[in-house]
Short mmCIF file of C-alpha atoms in Angstrom, two decimals:
data_model
loop_
_atom_site.label_atom_id
_atom_site.label_comp_id
_atom_site.label_asym_id
_atom_site.label_seq_id
_atom_site.Cartn_x
_atom_site.Cartn_y
_atom_site.Cartn_z
CA UNK A 1 28.80 -23.78 14.34
CA UNK A 2 31.82 -24.61 16.44
CA UNK A 3 32.53 -22.92 19.74
CA UNK A 4 35.25 -20.88 18.06
CA UNK A 5 32.82 -19.65 15.40
CA UNK A 6 30.23 -18.75 18.01
CA UNK A 7 32.86 -16.85 19.97
CA UNK A 8 33.90 -14.98 16.82
CA UNK A 9 30.33 -13.70 16.53
CA UNK A 10 30.20 -12.75 20.20
CA UNK A 11 33.49 -10.90 19.81
CA UNK A 12 32.18 -8.67 17.04
CA UNK A 13 32.48 -4.97 17.93
CA UNK A 14 29.09 -3.38 18.44
CA UNK A 15 27.57 -0.16 19.68
CA UNK A 16 24.37 -0.53 21.69
CA UNK A 17 21.70 2.15 21.77
CA UNK A 18 18.09 2.51 22.82
CA UNK A 19 15.78 4.11 20.28
CA UNK A 20 12.42 5.66 21.17
CA UNK A 21 9.22 4.52 19.41
CA UNK A 22 8.33 5.87 15.96
CA UNK A 23 11.89 6.76 14.95
CA UNK A 24 13.43 6.04 11.54
CA UNK A 25 16.87 4.89 12.65
CA UNK A 26 17.86 3.80 9.14
CA UNK A 27 16.53 6.27 6.58
CA UNK A 28 15.62 5.66 2.98
CA UNK A 29 18.51 6.15 0.56
CA UNK A 30 21.01 6.86 3.34
CA UNK A 31 24.32 5.02 3.16
CA UNK A 32 25.31 3.06 6.27
CA UNK A 33 28.57 1.49 7.41
CA UNK A 34 26.95 -0.91 9.89
CA UNK A 35 24.18 -3.49 10.23
CA UNK A 36 21.58 -3.40 13.00
CA UNK A 37 20.70 -6.30 15.31
CA UNK A 38 17.50 -6.03 17.33
CA UNK A 39 18.09 -6.85 20.99
CA UNK A 40 14.75 -5.81 22.43
CA UNK A 41 11.60 -4.29 21.00
CA UNK A 42 10.00 -4.40 17.57
CA UNK A 43 11.18 -2.91 14.27
CA UNK A 44 9.33 -2.42 11.00
CA UNK A 45 10.99 -2.26 7.61
CA UNK A 46 9.12 0.01 5.24
CA UNK A 47 8.96 1.50 1.78
CA UNK A 48 7.38 4.88 1.06
CA UNK A 49 5.53 6.49 -1.83
CA UNK A 50 6.34 9.97 -3.11
CA UNK A 51 3.40 11.40 -1.17
CA UNK A 52 4.63 9.91 2.12
CA UNK A 53 2.40 6.86 2.49
CA UNK A 54 4.24 3.94 4.05
CA UNK A 55 4.00 0.21 3.54
CA UNK A 56 5.61 -1.97 6.20
CA UNK A 57 7.17 -4.91 4.36
CA UNK A 58 8.68 -6.90 7.25
CA UNK A 59 8.87 -7.05 11.03
CA UNK A 60 12.07 -7.66 12.98
CA UNK A 61 12.00 -9.27 16.42
CA UNK A 62 14.71 -9.61 19.07
CA UNK A 63 17.61 -11.57 17.62
CA UNK A 64 17.00 -10.44 14.04
CA UNK A 65 19.70 -8.81 11.96
CA UNK A 66 17.34 -6.29 10.46
CA UNK A 67 19.54 -5.17 7.57
CA UNK A 68 22.32 -7.72 7.18
CA UNK A 69 22.01 -7.24 3.42
CA UNK A 70 23.43 -3.72 3.89
CA UNK A 71 26.90 -5.31 4.11
CA UNK A 72 26.78 -5.69 0.32
CA UNK A 73 24.26 -2.89 -0.38
CA UNK A 74 25.09 -0.03 2.01
CA UNK A 75 22.61 2.42 0.49
CA UNK A 76 19.30 1.74 2.22
CA UNK A 77 16.55 0.85 -0.25
CA UNK A 78 14.25 0.15 2.69
CA UNK A 79 14.08 2.09 5.95
CA UNK A 80 13.92 0.78 9.52
CA UNK A 81 11.43 2.23 11.99
CA UNK A 82 10.93 1.49 15.68
CA UNK A 83 7.39 0.40 16.50
CA UNK A 84 8.23 0.31 20.22
CA UNK A 85 11.12 1.40 22.41
CA UNK A 86 13.89 -0.71 20.92
CA UNK A 87 17.46 -1.64 21.79
CA UNK A 88 19.71 -2.22 18.81
CA UNK A 89 23.32 -3.20 18.26
CA UNK A 90 25.16 -1.50 15.40
CA UNK A 91 27.85 -3.80 14.04
CA UNK A 92 30.36 -2.38 11.51
CA UNK A 93 30.22 -3.83 8.01
CA UNK A 94 33.99 -4.26 8.02
CA UNK A 95 33.82 -6.51 11.08
CA UNK A 96 31.02 -8.61 9.55
CA UNK A 97 33.01 -9.02 6.33
CA UNK A 98 36.09 -10.07 8.31
CA UNK A 99 34.35 -12.70 10.42
CA UNK A 100 32.62 -14.11 7.34
CA UNK A 101 35.92 -14.31 5.44
CA UNK A 102 37.66 -16.11 8.31
CA UNK A 103 34.80 -18.45 9.26
CA UNK A 104 32.93 -20.12 6.37
CA UNK A 105 30.20 -21.45 8.66
CA UNK A 106 29.47 -17.92 9.84
CA UNK A 107 29.33 -16.73 6.23
CA UNK A 108 26.82 -19.51 5.49
CA UNK A 109 24.73 -18.46 8.50
CA UNK A 110 24.67 -14.88 7.21
CA UNK A 111 23.67 -16.15 3.77
CA UNK A 112 20.88 -18.27 5.25
CA UNK A 113 19.62 -15.28 7.22
CA UNK A 114 19.33 -13.24 4.02
CA UNK A 115 17.55 -16.14 2.27
CA UNK A 116 14.96 -16.34 5.05
CA UNK A 117 14.56 -12.58 4.95
CA UNK A 118 13.81 -12.76 1.22
CA UNK A 119 11.37 -15.63 1.77
CA UNK A 120 9.45 -13.59 4.35
CA UNK A 121 9.28 -10.64 1.96
CA UNK A 122 7.93 -12.92 -0.79
CA UNK A 123 5.22 -14.24 1.52
CA UNK A 124 4.23 -10.71 2.53
CA UNK A 125 3.84 -9.76 -1.14
CA UNK A 126 1.50 -12.70 -1.71
CA UNK A 127 -0.35 -11.91 1.51
CA UNK A 128 -1.09 -8.29 0.62
CA UNK A 129 -1.59 -8.93 -3.09
CA UNK A 130 -3.77 -12.04 -3.11
CA UNK A 131 -5.51 -12.62 0.22
CA UNK A 132 -8.59 -10.92 1.57
CA UNK A 133 -8.39 -8.83 4.74
CA UNK A 134 -9.26 -11.76 7.03
CA UNK A 135 -6.60 -13.97 5.43
CA UNK A 136 -3.96 -11.25 5.60
CA UNK A 137 -4.34 -10.69 9.32
CA UNK A 138 -4.58 -14.42 10.06
CA UNK A 139 -1.36 -15.08 8.14
CA UNK A 140 0.44 -12.24 9.93
CA UNK A 141 -0.52 -13.56 13.36
CA UNK A 142 0.49 -17.11 12.42
CA UNK A 143 3.92 -15.89 11.34
CA UNK A 144 4.36 -13.89 14.52
CA UNK A 145 3.32 -16.89 16.64
CA UNK A 146 6.03 -19.07 15.09
CA UNK A 147 8.70 -16.37 15.19
CA UNK A 148 7.97 -15.27 18.76
CA UNK A 149 8.02 -18.91 19.87
CA UNK A 150 11.62 -19.11 18.62
CA UNK A 151 12.50 -16.06 20.74
CA UNK A 152 10.45 -16.91 23.84
CA UNK A 153 9.36 -20.57 23.81
CA UNK A 154 7.48 -20.17 27.08
CA UNK A 155 5.01 -17.72 25.55
CA UNK A 156 3.54 -20.18 23.03
CA UNK A 157 0.14 -18.88 21.93
CA UNK A 158 0.09 -15.93 24.28
CA UNK A 159 2.61 -13.40 23.01
CA UNK A 160 3.14 -9.67 23.21
CA UNK A 161 2.52 -7.87 19.94
CA UNK A 162 2.83 -4.17 20.79
CA UNK A 163 1.45 -2.62 17.62
CA UNK A 164 -1.46 -0.31 16.93
CA UNK A 165 -4.26 -1.03 14.49
CA UNK A 166 -2.89 1.77 12.32
CA UNK A 167 0.49 -0.01 12.19
CA UNK A 168 -1.18 -3.31 11.30
CA UNK A 169 -2.96 -1.38 8.57
CA UNK A 170 0.42 -0.23 7.22
CA UNK A 171 1.51 -3.88 7.13
CA UNK A 172 -1.64 -5.18 5.47
CA UNK A 173 -2.49 -2.30 3.14
CA UNK A 174 -5.77 -1.67 4.99
CA UNK A 175 -7.29 1.18 6.97
CA UNK A 176 -7.38 1.04 10.78
CA UNK A 177 -11.18 0.84 10.62
CA UNK A 178 -10.94 -2.24 8.39
CA UNK A 179 -8.37 -3.82 10.71
CA UNK A 180 -10.72 -3.25 13.65
CA UNK A 181 -13.51 -5.07 11.83
CA UNK A 182 -11.27 -7.99 10.91
CA UNK A 183 -9.99 -8.42 14.46
CA UNK A 184 -13.54 -8.34 15.74
CA UNK A 185 -14.57 -11.03 13.23
CA UNK A 186 -11.60 -13.26 14.13
CA UNK A 187 -12.46 -12.85 17.81
CA UNK A 188 -16.10 -13.81 17.17
CA UNK A 189 -14.90 -16.88 15.26
CA UNK A 190 -12.84 -17.77 18.35
CA UNK A 191 -9.62 -17.82 16.33
CA UNK A 192 -7.70 -15.12 18.19
CA UNK A 193 -7.90 -12.07 20.39
CA UNK A 194 -5.67 -9.01 20.35
CA UNK A 195 -6.11 -7.00 23.52
CA UNK A 196 -3.76 -4.53 25.19
CA UNK A 197 -0.95 -5.44 22.76
CA UNK A 198 -1.18 -9.14 23.63
CA UNK A 199 -2.27 -11.89 21.24
CA UNK A 200 -4.04 -15.05 22.31
CA UNK A 201 -4.36 -17.65 19.56
CA UNK A 202 -7.40 -19.70 20.51
CA UNK A 203 -7.55 -22.04 17.53
CA UNK A 204 -4.24 -22.62 15.77
CA UNK A 205 -5.61 -25.05 13.18
CA UNK A 206 -8.44 -22.71 12.24
CA UNK A 207 -6.17 -19.67 12.12
CA UNK A 208 -3.68 -21.45 9.84
CA UNK A 209 -6.52 -22.39 7.51
CA UNK A 210 -7.84 -18.83 7.46
CA UNK A 211 -4.40 -17.45 6.57
CA UNK A 212 -3.33 -20.32 4.27
CA UNK A 213 -0.25 -20.48 6.47
CA UNK A 214 2.61 -22.96 6.33
CA UNK A 215 5.77 -22.29 8.31
CA UNK A 216 8.35 -23.83 5.96
CA UNK A 217 9.50 -20.46 4.61
CA UNK A 218 10.60 -19.44 8.13
CA UNK A 219 12.88 -22.50 8.39
CA UNK A 220 11.98 -22.83 12.05
CA UNK A 221 13.31 -25.98 13.71
CA UNK A 222 10.02 -26.59 15.48
CA UNK A 223 6.50 -25.32 15.07
CA UNK A 224 3.86 -24.78 17.71
CA UNK A 225 1.37 -27.38 16.43
CA UNK A 226 2.30 -30.12 18.88
CA UNK A 227 2.41 -27.91 21.94
CA UNK A 228 -0.97 -26.40 21.10
CA UNK A 229 -2.63 -29.62 22.20
CA UNK A 230 -1.50 -28.81 25.72
CA UNK A 231 -3.19 -25.41 25.84
CA UNK A 232 -6.25 -25.57 23.57
CA UNK A 233 -8.37 -28.20 21.84
CA UNK A 234 -8.36 -28.67 18.06
CA UNK A 235 -11.56 -27.68 16.28
#
């Protein structure tokens, strides 16, 4: 985008707020007049059964527009929930429509964002529906490694992932006990460790194989494969 287009985005009106952990800040079936951008923290998008059981269907990291699709579908079909203390920017739909109408490149960027969002959702469906527990968790960690690298390149294969085993269970459709067993097995295989909300990927090649992971759906400009050689040997 041109400098003018970038400035148009920076000039968007926005209301910043800090939200405590475990808060539904966009509720199911509620109508909104704004979209939420994650500035800091971690957000889960979820669906819910009639009896209250939740399935997290996507994670949103700093820099993500968690519900950009709400510009054209204001009634929330998915809810947004803070997994940690989170800072969000609420940007009015009217302002987003205006900047997209006046700047075609910005409109295309919004469109691409929604395409990537849909691609992630598709991968999560395959992950929960067709992979075993080990593959599900491996795929999740691979995705987070690539996405966190885009936010904080210096972290590489050591990144903060402040979630509980119960929350991972809600992402993977597994019980916390099962998640605990899977993490223990992956640690014993020397593929990864998750300790005190921090992930260390010890064997990127092996973890990708375990999770059948390819990063193309994320449309990341660069992947971590090359830089891994600097921090850990291939096996």
